[in-house]
Short mmCIF file of C-alpha atoms in Angstrom, two decimals:
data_model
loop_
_atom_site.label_atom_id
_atom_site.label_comp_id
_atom_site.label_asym_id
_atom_site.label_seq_id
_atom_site.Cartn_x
_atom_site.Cartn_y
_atom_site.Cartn_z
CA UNK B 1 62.62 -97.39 -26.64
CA UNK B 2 58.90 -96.77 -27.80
CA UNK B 3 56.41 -97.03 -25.30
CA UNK B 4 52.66 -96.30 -24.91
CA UNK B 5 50.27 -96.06 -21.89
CA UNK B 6 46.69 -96.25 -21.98
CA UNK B 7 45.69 -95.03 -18.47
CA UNK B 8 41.93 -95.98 -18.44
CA UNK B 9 41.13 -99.54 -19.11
CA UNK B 10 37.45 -99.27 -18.79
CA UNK B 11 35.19 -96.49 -19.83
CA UNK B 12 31.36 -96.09 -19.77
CA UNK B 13 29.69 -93.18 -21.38
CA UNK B 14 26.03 -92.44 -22.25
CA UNK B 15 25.08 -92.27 -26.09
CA UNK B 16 25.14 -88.81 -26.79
CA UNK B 17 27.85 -87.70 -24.64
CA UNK B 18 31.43 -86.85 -25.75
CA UNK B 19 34.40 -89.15 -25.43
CA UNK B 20 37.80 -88.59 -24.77
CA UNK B 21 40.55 -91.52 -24.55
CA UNK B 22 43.47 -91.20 -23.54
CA UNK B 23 47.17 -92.58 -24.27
CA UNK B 24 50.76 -91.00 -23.74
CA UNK B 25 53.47 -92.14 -25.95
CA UNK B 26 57.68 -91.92 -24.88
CA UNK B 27 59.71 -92.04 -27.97
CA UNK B 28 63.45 -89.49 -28.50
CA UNK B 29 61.74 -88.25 -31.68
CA UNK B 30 58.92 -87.29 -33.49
CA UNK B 31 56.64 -90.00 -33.42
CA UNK B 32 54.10 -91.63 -35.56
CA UNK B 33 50.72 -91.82 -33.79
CA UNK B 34 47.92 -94.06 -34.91
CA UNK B 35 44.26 -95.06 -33.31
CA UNK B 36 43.05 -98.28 -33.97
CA UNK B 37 39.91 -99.66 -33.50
CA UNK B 38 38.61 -103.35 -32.75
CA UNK B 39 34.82 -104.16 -32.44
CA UNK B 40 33.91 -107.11 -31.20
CA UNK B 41 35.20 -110.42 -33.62
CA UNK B 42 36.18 -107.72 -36.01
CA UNK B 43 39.64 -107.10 -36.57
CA UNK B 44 41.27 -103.84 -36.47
CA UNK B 45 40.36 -100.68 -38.37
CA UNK B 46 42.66 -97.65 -38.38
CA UNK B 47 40.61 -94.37 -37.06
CA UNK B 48 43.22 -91.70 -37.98
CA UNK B 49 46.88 -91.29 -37.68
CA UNK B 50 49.61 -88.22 -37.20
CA UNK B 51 53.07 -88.15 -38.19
CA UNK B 52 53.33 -84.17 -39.44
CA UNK B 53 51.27 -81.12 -39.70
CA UNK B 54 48.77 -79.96 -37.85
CA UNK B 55 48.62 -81.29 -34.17
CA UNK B 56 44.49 -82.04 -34.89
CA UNK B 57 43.74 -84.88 -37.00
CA UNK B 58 40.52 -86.10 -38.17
CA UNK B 59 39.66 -89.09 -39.02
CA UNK B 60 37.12 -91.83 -39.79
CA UNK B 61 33.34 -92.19 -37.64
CA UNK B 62 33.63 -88.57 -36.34
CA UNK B 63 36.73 -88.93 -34.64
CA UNK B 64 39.47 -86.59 -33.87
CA UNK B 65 42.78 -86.75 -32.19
CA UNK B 66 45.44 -84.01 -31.14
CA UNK B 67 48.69 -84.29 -30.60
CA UNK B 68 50.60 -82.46 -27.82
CA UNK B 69 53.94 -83.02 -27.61
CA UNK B 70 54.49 -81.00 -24.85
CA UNK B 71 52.71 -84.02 -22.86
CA UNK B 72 53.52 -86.14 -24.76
CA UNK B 73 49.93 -86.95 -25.38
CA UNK B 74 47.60 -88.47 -28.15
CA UNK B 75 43.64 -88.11 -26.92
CA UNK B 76 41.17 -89.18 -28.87
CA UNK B 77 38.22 -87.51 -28.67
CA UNK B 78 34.17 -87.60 -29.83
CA UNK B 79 32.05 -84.98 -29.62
CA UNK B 80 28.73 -87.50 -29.46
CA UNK B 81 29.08 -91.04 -28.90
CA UNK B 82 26.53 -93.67 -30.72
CA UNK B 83 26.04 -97.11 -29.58
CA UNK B 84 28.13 -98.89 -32.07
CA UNK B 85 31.42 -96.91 -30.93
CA UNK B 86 31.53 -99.41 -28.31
CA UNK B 87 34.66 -101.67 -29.39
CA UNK B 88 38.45 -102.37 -27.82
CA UNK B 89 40.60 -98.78 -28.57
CA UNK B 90 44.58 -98.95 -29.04
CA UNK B 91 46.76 -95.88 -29.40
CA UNK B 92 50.25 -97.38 -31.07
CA UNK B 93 53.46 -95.61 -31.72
CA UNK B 94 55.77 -96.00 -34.47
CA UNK B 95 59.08 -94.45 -35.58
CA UNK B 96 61.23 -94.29 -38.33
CA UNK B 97 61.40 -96.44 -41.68
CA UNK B 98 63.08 -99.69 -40.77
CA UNK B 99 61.67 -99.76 -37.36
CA UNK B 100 58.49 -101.14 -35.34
CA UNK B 101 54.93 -100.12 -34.61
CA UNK B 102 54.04 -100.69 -30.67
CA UNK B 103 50.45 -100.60 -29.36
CA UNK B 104 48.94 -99.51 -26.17
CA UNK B 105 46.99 -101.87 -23.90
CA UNK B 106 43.95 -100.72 -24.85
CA UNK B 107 40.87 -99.26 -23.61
CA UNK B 108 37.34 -100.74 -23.43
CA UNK B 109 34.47 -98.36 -24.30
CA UNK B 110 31.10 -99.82 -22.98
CA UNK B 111 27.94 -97.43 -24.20
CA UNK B 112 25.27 -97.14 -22.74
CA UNK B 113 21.36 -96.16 -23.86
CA UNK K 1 41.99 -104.20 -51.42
CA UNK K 2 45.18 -105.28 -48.96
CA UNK K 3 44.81 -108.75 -47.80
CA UNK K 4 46.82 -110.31 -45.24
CA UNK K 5 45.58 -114.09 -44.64
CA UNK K 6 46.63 -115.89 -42.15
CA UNK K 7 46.37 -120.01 -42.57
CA UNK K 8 44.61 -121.15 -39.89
CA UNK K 9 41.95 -119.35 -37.42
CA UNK K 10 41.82 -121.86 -34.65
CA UNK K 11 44.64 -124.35 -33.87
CA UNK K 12 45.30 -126.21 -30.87
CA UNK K 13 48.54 -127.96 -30.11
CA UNK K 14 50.25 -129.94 -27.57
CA UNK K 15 53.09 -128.67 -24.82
CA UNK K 16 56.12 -129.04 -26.61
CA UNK K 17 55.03 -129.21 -30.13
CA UNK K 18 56.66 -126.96 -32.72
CA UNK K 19 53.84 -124.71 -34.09
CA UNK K 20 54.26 -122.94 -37.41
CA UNK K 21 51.97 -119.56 -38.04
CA UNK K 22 51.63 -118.54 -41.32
CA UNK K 23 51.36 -115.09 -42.65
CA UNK K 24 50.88 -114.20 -46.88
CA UNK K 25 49.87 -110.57 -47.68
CA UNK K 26 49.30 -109.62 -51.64
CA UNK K 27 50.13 -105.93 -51.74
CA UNK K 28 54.16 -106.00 -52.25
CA UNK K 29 54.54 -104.44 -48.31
CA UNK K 30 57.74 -103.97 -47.23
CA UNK K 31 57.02 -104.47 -43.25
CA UNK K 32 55.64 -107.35 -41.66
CA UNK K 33 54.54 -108.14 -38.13
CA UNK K 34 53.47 -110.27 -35.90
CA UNK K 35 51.78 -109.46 -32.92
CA UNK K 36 50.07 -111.59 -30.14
CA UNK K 37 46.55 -109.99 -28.39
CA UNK K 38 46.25 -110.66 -24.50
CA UNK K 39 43.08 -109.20 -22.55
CA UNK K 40 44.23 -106.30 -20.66
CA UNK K 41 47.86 -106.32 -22.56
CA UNK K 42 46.73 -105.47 -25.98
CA UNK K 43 49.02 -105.70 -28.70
CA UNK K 44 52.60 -106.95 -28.12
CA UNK K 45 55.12 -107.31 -30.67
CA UNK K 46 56.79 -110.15 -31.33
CA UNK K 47 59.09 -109.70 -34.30
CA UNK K 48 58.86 -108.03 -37.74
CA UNK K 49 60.68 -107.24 -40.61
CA UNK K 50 61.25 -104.89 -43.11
CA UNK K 51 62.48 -106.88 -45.84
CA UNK K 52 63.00 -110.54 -46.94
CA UNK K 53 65.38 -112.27 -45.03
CA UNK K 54 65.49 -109.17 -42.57
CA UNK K 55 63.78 -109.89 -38.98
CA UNK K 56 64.50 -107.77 -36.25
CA UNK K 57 63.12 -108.98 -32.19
CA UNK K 58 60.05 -106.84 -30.77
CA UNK K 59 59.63 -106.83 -27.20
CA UNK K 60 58.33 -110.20 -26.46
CA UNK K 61 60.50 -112.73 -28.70
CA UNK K 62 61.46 -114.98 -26.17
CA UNK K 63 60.38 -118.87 -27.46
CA UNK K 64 59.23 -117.49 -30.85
CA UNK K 65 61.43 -117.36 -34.18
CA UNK K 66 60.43 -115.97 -37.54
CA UNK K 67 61.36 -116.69 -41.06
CA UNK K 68 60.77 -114.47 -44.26
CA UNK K 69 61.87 -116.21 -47.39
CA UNK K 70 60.18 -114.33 -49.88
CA UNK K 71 58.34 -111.18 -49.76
CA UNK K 72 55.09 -112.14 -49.16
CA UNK K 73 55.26 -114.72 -46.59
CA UNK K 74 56.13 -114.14 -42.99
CA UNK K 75 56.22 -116.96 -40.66
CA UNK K 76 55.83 -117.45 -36.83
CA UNK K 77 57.59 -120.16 -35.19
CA UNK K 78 57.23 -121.84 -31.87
CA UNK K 79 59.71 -123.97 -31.03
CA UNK K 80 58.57 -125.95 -28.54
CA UNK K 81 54.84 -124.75 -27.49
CA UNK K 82 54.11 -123.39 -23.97
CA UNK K 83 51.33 -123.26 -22.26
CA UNK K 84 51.72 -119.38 -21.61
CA UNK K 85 51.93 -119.03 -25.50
CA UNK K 86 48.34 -119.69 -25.95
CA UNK K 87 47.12 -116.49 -27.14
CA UNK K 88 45.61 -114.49 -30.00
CA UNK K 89 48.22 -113.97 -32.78
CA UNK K 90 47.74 -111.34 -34.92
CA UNK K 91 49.85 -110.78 -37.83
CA UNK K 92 50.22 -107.48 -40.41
CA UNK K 93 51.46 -105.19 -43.17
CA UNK K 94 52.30 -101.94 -43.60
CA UNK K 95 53.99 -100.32 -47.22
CA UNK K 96 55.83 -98.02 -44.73
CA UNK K 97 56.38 -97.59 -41.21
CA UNK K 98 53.87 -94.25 -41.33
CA UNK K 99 51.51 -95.93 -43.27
CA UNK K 100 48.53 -98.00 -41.78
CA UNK K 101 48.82 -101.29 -40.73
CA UNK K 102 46.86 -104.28 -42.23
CA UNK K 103 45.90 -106.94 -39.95
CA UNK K 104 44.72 -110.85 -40.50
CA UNK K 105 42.11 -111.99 -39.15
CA UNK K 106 44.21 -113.63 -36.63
CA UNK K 107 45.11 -117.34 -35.23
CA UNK K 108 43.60 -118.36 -31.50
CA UNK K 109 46.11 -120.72 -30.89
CA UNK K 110 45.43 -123.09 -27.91
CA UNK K 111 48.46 -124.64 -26.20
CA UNK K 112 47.39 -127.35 -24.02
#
């Protein structure tokens, strides 16, 4: 079955500094990675998603993402952080046609000036 | 653009009721979801399906049905509303399972 962790619940970072997140996905096969993000009363936006390719994906707002399989990993990174990257993050899995999309718990990024 | 509207953005029901959620999205998606938002649980599925009159459980399904009649329309069902049940539910779309997901702008239901 598809599973996802989200080890950090809370992170604070300065604007300016770079951002990694976190999440490790267990799924038999290859997987289909996604990064959502939910600002506050917004609903959620996809940042960038891998199912193929090359193990770096870029996506929207400056982020990036790479995917290890080796650790089974998903990090999404950001080289600078601004203030309005504050918001809820979830890392979701999803498999084949047919089947369902599962989401992390989520992390909280808090920024600060 | 996608649109997935869900009918109602606040409702608040009694222990015991049955509670219907309503789901229409306007893009001709195949999958459908619904999903309920917890703090510090995120997103947990409930059901979805992947075509009409398909449905297939999630990990949480327990006290919820579904019911997808026609394409379009995907519908959350409690039988008989719990107080745990009050939650954020969030429902979606997707054309595939690789391709994005679309999300409502979600029901705070209030069981009470």
């Amino acid at each position: 079955a598809q599973s996802v962790t989200q080890p950090d619940i809370h992170i604070t970072v300065s604007e300016g500094a770079s951002l990694e997140l976190r999440c490790n996905y267990s799924y038999g096969a290859t997987p289909y990675l996604f990064w959502y993000v939910q600002s506050p009363g917004q609903g959620l936006q996809l940042l960038l998603k891998y199912f193929s390719g090359d193990t770096l994906v870029q996506g929207i707002k400056g982020f990036e993402a790479e995917f290890k399989r080796s650790q089974s990993s998903f990090n999404l990174r950001k080289p600078s952080v601004h203030w309005s990257d504050a918001a809820e993050y979830f890392c979701a899995v999803g498999a084949a046609s047919y089947d369902k999309v599962i989401f992390g718990p989520g992390t909280s990024l808090s920024v600060i000036p | 653009d996608v649109k997935v509207t869900q009918s109602s953005r606040y409702l608040v029901k009694r222990t015991g009721e049955k509670v219907f959620l309503e789901c229409v999205q306007d893009m001709d998606h195949e999958n459908m979801f619904w999903y309920r938002q917890d703090p510090g649980l995120g997103l947990r599925l409930i059901y979805f399906s992947y075509d009409v009159k398909m449905k297939e459980k999630g990990d949480i399904p327990e006290g919820y049905s579904v019911s997808r009649e026609k394409k379009e329309r995907f519908s959350l069902i409690l039988e008989s509303a719990s107080t745990n049940q009050t939650s954020m539910y969030l429902c979606a779309s997707s054309l595939t399972t690789d391709e994005k997901l679309f999300f409502g702008s979600g029901t705070q239901l209030s069981v009470l």
